[in-house]
Tab-separated table of N, CA and C and ligand atoms in Angstrom:
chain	number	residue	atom	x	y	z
H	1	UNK	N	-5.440	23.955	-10.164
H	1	UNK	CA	-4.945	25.289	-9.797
H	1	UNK	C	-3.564	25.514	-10.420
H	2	UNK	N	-3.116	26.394	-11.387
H	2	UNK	CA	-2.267	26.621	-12.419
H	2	UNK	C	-1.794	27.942	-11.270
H	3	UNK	N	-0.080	27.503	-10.829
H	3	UNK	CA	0.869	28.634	-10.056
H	3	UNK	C	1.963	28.638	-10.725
H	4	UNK	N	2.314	29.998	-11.197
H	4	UNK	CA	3.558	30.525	-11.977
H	4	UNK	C	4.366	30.823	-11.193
H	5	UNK	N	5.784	30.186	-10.930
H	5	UNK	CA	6.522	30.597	-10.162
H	5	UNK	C	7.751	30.818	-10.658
H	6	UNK	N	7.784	32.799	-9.812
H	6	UNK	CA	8.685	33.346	-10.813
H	6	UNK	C	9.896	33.562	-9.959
H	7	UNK	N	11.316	33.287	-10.651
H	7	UNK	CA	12.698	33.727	-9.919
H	7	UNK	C	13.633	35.114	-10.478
H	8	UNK	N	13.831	35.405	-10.355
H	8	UNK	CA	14.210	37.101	-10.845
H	8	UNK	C	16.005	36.657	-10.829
H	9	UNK	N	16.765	38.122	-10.602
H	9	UNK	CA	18.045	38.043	-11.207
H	9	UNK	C	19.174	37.004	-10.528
H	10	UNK	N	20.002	36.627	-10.581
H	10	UNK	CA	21.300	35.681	-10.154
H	10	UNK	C	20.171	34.405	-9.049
H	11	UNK	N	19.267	34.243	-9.496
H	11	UNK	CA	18.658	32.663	-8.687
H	11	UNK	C	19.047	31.732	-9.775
H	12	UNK	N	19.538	31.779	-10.668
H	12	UNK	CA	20.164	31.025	-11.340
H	12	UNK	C	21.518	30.927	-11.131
H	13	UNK	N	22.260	31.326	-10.166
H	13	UNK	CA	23.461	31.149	-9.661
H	13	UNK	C	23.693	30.343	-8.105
H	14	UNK	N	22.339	30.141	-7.772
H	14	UNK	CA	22.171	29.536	-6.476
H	14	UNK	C	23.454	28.288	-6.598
H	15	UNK	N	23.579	28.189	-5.338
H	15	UNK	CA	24.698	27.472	-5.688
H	15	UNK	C	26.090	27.268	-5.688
H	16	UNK	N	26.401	28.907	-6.218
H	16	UNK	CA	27.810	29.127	-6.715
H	16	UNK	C	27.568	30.332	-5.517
H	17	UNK	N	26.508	31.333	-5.249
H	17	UNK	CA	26.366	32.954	-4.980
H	17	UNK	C	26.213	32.275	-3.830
H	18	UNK	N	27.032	33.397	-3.340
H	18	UNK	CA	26.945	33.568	-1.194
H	18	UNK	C	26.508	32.586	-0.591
H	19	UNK	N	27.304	31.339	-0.619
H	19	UNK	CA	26.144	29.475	-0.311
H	19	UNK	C	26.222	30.392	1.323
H	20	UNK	N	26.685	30.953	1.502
H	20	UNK	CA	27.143	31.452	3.377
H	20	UNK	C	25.391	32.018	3.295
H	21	UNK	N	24.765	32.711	2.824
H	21	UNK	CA	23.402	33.785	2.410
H	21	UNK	C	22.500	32.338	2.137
H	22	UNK	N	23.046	32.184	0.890
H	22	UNK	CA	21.738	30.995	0.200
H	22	UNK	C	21.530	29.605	0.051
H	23	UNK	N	22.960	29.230	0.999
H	23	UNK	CA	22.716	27.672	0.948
H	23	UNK	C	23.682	27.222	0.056
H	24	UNK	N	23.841	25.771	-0.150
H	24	UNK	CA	24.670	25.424	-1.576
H	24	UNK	C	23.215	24.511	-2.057
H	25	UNK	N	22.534	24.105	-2.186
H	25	UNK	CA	21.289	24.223	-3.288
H	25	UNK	C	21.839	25.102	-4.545
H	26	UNK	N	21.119	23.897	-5.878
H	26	UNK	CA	21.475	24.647	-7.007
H	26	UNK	C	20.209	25.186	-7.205
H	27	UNK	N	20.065	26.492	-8.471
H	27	UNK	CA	18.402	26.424	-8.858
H	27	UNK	C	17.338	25.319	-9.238
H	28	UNK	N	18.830	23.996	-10.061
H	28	UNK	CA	18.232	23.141	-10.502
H	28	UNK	C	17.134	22.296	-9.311
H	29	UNK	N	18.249	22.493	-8.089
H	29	UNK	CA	17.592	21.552	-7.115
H	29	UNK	C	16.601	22.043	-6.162
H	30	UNK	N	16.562	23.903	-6.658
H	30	UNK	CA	14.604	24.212	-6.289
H	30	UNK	C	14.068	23.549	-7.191
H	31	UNK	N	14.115	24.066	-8.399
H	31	UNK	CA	13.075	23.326	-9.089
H	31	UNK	C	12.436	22.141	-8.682
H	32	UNK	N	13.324	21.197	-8.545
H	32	UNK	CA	13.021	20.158	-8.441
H	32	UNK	C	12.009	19.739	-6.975
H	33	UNK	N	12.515	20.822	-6.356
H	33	UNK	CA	11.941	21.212	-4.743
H	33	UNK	C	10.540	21.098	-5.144
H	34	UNK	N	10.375	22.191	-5.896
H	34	UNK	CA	9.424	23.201	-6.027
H	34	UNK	C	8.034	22.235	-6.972
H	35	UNK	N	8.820	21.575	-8.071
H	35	UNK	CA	7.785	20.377	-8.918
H	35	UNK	C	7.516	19.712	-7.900
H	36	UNK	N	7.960	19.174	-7.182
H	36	UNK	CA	7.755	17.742	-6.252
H	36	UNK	C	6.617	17.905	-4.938
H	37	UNK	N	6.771	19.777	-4.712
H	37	UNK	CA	6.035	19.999	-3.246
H	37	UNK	C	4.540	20.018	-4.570
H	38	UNK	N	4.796	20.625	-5.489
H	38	UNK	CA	3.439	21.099	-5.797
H	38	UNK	C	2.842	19.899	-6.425
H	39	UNK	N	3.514	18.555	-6.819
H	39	UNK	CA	2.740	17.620	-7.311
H	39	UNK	C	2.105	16.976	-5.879
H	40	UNK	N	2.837	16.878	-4.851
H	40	UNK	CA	1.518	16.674	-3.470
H	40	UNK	C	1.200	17.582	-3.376
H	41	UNK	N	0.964	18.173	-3.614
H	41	UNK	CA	-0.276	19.513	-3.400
H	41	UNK	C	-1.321	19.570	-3.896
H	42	UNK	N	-1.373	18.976	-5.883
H	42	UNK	CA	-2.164	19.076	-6.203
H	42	UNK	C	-2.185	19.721	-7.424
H	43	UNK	N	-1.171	20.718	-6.929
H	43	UNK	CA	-1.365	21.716	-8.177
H	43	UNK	C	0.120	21.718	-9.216
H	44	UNK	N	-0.989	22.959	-10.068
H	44	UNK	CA	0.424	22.527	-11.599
H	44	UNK	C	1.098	23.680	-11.668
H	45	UNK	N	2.342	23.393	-11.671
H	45	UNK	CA	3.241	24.545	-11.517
H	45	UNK	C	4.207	25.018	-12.962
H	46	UNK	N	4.518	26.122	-13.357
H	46	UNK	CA	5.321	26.204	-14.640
H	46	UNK	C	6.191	27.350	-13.657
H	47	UNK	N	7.707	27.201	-14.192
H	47	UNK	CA	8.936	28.279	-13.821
H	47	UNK	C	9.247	28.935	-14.202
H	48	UNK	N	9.525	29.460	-13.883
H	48	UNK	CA	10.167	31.037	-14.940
H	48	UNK	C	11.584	31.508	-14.344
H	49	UNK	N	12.511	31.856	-14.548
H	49	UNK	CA	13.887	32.396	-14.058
H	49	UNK	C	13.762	33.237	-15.374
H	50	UNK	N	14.439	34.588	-14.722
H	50	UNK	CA	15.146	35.399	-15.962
H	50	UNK	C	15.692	36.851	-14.614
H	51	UNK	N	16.780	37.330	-15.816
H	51	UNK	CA	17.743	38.180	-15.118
H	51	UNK	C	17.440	39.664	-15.481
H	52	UNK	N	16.412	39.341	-15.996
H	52	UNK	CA	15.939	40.853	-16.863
H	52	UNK	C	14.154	41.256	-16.358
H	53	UNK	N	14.454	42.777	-16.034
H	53	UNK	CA	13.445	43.167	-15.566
H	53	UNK	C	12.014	43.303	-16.312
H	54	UNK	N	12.344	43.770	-17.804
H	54	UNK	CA	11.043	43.471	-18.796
H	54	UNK	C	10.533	42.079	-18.847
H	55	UNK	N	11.322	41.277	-18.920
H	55	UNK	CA	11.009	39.417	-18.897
H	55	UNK	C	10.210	39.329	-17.814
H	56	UNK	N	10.406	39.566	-17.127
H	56	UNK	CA	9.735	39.503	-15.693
H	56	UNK	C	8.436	39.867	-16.087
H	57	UNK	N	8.330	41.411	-16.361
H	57	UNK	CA	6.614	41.646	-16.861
H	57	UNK	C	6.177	41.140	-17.886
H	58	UNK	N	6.860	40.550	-18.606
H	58	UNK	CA	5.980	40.221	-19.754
H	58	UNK	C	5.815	39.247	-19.390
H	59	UNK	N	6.367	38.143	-18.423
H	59	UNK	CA	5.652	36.968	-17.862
H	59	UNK	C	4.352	37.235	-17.297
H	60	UNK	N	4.848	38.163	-16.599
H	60	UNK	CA	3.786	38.527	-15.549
H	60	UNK	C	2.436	39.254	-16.100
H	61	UNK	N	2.452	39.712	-16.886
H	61	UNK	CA	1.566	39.861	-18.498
H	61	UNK	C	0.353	38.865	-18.910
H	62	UNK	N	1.709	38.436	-19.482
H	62	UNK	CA	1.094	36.800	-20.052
H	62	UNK	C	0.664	35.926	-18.878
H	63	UNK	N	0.560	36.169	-17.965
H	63	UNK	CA	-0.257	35.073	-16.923
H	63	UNK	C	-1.613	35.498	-16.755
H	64	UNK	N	-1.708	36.200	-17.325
H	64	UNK	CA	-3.641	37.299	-17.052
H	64	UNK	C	-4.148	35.952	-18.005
H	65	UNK	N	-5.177	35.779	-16.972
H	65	UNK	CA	-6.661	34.864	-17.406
H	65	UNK	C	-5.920	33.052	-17.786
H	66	UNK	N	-4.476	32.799	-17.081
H	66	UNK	CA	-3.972	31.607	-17.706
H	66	UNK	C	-3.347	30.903	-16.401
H	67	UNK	N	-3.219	31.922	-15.165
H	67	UNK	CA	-2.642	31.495	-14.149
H	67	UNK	C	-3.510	31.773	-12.868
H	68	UNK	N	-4.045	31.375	-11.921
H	68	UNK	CA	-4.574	31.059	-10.812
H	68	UNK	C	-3.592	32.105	-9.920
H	69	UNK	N	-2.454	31.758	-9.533
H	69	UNK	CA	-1.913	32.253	-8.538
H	69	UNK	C	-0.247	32.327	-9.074
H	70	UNK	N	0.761	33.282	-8.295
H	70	UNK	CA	1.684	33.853	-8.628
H	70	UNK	C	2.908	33.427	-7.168
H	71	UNK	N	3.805	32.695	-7.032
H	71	UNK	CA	4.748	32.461	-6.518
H	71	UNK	C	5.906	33.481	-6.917
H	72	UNK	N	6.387	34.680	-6.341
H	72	UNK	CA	7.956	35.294	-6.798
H	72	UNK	C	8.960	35.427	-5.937
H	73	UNK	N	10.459	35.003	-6.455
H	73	UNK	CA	11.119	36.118	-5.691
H	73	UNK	C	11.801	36.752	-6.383
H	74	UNK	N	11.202	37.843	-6.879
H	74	UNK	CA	11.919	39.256	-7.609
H	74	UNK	C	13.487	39.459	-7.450
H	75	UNK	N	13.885	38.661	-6.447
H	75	UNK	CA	15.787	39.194	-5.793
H	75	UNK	C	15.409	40.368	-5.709
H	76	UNK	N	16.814	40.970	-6.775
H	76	UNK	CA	17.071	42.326	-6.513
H	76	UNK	C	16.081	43.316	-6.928
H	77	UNK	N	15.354	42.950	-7.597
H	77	UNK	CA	14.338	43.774	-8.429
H	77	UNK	C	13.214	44.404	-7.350
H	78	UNK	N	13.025	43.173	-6.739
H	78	UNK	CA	12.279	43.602	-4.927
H	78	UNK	C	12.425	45.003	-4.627
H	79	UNK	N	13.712	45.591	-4.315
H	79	UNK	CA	13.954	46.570	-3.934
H	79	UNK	C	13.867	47.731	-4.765
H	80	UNK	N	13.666	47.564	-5.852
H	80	UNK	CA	13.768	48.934	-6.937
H	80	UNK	C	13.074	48.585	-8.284
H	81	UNK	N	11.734	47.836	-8.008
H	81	UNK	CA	11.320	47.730	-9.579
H	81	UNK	C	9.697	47.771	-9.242
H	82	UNK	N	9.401	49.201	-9.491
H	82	UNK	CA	7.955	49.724	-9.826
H	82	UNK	C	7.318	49.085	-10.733
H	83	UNK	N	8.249	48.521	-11.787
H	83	UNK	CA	7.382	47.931	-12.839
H	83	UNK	C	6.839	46.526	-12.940
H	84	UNK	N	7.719	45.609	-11.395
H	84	UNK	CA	7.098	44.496	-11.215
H	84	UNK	C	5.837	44.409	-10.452
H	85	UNK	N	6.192	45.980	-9.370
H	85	UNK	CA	4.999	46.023	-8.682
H	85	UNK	C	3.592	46.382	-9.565
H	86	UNK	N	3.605	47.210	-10.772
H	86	UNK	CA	2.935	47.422	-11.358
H	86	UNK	C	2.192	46.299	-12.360
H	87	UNK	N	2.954	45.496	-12.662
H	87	UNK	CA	2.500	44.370	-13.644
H	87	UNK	C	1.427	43.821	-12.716
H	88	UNK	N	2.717	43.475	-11.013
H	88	UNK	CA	1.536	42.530	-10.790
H	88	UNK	C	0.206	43.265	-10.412
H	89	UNK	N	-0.086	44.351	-10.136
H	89	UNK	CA	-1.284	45.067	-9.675
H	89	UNK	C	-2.146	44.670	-10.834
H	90	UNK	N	-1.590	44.994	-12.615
H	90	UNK	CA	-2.412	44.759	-13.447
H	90	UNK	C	-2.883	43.861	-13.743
H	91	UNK	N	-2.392	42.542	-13.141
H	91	UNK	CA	-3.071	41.283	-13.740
H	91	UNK	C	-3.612	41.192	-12.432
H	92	UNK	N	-3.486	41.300	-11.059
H	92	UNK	CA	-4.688	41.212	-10.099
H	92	UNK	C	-4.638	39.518	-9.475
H	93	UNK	N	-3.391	38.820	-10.052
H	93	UNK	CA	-3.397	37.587	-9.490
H	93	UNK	C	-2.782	37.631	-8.081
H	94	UNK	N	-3.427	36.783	-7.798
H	94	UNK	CA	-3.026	36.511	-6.113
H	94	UNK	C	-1.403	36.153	-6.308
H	95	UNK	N	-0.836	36.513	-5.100
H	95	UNK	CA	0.556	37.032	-4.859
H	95	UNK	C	1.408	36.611	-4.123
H	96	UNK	N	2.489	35.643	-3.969
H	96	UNK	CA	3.015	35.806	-2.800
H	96	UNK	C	4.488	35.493	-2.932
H	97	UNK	N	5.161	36.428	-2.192
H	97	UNK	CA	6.203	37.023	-2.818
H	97	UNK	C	7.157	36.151	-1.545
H	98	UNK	N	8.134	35.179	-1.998
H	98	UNK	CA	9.148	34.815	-1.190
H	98	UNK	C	10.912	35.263	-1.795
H	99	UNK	N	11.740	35.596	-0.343
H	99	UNK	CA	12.985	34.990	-0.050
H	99	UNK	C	13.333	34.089	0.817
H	100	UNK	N	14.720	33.840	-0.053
H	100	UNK	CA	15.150	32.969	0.936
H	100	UNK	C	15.729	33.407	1.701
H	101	UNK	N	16.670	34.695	1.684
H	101	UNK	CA	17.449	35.376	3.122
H	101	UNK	C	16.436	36.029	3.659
H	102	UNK	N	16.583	36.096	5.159
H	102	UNK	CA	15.849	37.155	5.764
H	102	UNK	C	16.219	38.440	5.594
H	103	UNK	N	15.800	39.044	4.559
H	103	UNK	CA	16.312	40.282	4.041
H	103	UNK	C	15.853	41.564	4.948
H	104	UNK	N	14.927	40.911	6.160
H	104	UNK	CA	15.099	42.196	7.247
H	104	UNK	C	16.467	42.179	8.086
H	105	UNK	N	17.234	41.401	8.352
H	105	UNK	CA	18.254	41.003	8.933
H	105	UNK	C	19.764	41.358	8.147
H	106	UNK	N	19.357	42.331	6.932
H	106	UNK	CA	21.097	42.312	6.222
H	106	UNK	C	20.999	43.861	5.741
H	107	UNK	N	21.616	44.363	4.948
H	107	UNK	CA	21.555	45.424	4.450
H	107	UNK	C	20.424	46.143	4.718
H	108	UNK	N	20.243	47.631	4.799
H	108	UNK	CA	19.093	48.767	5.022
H	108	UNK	C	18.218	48.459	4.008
H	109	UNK	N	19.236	48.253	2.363
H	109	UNK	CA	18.292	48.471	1.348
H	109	UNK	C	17.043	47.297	1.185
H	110	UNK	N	17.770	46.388	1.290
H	110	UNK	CA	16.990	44.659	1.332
H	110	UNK	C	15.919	44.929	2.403
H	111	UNK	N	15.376	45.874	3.073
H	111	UNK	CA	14.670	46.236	3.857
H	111	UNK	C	12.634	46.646	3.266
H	112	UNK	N	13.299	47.439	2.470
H	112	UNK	CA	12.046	47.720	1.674
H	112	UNK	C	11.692	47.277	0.127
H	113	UNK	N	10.924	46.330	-0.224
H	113	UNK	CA	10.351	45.884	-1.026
H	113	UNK	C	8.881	46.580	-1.632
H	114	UNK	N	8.963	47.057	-3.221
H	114	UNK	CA	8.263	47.742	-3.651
H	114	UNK	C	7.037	46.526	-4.438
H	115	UNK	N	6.932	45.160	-4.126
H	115	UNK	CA	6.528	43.970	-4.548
H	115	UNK	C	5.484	43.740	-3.661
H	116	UNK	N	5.936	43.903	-2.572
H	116	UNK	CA	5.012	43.545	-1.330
H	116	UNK	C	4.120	44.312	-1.128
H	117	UNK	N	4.000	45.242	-1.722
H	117	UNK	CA	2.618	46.359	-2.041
H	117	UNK	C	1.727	45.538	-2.595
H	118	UNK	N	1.880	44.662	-3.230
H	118	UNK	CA	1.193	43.570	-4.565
H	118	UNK	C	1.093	42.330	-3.939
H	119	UNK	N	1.809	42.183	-2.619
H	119	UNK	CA	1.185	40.895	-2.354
H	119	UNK	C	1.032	40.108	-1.304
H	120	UNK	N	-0.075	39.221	-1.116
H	120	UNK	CA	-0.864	38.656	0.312
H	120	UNK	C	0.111	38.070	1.040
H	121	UNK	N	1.172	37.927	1.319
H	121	UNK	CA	1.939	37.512	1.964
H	121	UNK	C	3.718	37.471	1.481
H	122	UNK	N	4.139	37.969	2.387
H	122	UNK	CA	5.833	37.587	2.608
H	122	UNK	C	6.544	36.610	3.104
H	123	UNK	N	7.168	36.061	2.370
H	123	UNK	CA	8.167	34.950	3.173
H	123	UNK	C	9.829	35.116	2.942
H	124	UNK	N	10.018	35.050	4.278
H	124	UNK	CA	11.570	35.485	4.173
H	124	UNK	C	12.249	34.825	5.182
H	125	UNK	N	13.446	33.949	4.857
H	125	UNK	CA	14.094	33.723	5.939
H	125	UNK	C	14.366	32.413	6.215
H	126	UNK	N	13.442	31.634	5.331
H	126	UNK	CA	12.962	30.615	5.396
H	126	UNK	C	13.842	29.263	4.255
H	127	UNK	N	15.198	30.104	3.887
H	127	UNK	CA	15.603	28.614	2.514
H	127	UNK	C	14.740	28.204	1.371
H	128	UNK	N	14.849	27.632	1.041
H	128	UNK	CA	14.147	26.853	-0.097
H	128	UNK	C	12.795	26.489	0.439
H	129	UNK	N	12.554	26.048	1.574
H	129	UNK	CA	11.545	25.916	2.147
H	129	UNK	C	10.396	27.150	2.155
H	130	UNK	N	10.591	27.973	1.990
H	130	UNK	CA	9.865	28.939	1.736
H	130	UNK	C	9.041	29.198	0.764
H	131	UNK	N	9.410	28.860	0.234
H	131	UNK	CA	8.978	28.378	-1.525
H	131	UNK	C	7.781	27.085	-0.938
H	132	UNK	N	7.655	25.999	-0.490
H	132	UNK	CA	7.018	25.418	-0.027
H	132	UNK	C	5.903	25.953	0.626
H	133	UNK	N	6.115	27.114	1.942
H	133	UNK	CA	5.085	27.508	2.734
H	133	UNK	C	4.182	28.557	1.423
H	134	UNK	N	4.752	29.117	0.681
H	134	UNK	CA	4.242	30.047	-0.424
H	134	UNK	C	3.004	29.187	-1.222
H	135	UNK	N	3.459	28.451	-1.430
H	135	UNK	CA	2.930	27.646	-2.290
H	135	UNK	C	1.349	27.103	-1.367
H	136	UNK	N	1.715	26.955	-0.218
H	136	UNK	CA	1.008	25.931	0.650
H	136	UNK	C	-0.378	27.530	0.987
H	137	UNK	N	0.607	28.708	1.359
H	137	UNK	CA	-0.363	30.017	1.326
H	137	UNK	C	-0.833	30.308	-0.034
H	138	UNK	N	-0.813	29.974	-1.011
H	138	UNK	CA	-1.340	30.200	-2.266
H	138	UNK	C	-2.567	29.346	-2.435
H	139	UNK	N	-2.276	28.101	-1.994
H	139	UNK	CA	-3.760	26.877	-2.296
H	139	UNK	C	-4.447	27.301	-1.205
H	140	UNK	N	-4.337	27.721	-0.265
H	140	UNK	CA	-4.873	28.458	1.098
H	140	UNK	C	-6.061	29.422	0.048
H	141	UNK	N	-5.492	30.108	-0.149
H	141	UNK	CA	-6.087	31.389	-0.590
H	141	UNK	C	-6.861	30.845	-1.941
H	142	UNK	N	-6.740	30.087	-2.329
H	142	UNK	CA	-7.051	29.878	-3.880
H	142	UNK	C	-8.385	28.881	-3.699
H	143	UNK	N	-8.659	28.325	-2.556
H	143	UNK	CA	-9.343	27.623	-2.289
H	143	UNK	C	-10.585	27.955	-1.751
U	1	DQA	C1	16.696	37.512	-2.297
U	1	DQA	C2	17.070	38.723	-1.443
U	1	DQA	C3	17.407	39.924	-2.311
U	1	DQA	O1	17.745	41.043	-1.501
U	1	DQA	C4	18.591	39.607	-3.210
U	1	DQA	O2	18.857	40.695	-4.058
U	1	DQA	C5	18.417	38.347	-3.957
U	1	DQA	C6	17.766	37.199	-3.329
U	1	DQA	C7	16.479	36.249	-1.452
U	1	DQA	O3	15.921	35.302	-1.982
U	1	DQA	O4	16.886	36.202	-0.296
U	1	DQA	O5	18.890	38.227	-5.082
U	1	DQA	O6	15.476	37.795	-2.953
């Protein structure tokens, strides 16, 4: 089971950004999270980080007929990017869209996610660990 798991804008700053919000975890040390849960799992995982909203779809593109299932967290893009919601509608891969802040709990805007139209489950709230339960709801579903 081949899961693309995608990180959207400043998750490459984990670490340094709001450790008070996101922890002091680097990105390096999801990754490493993230390889390690999915090699007991079973399954094969490839990463993606990028800070740019086209990158994003053209990943999300290029995963039609090559990827099983879809791990994201869009960040900021969550809140204002039709075109991630749209990619993922077009490739039709199973979905599941995590944060790590409980983004019902902070700002109005962090409230509504235009992503979650696109996908079988939300996780929020949850740390790095979240990324784990995603993963764990993805072989769920994939199975
Ligand atoms: C985030 C929440 C978003 O609102 C924010 O813009 C991020 C990270 C999270 O993982 O909690 O960049 O997706």
């Amino acid at each position: 089971m081949k899961i693309l798991v995608i990180n959207g804008p400043n998750l490459n700053m984990l670490g340094i950004r709001e450790p008070d919000i996101y922890g002091s975890g680097t990105y390096a040390d999801l990754c490493r999270k993230i390889t390690a849960w999915a090699g007991e799992m079973g399954l094969d995982v490839e990463l993606f980080q990028s800070n740019h909203e086209g990158a994003i779809v053209d990943t999300i593109q290029a995963a039609y007929g090559v990827f099983d299932g879809i791990l994201i967290n869009p960040a900021a893009y969550t809140h204002t990017s039709v075109a991630i919601l749209d990619a993922l509608k077009a490739v039709s891969i199973p979905t599941v869209e995590v944060h790590i802040s409980d983004v019902n709990e902070r700002e109005e805007f962090r409230r509504h996610s235009f992503v979650s139209l696109a996908a079988k489950k939300t996780i929020a709230g949850c740390g790095f660990d979240g990324y784990r339960m995603g993963l764990v709801h993805l072989k769920e579903i994939l199975s």
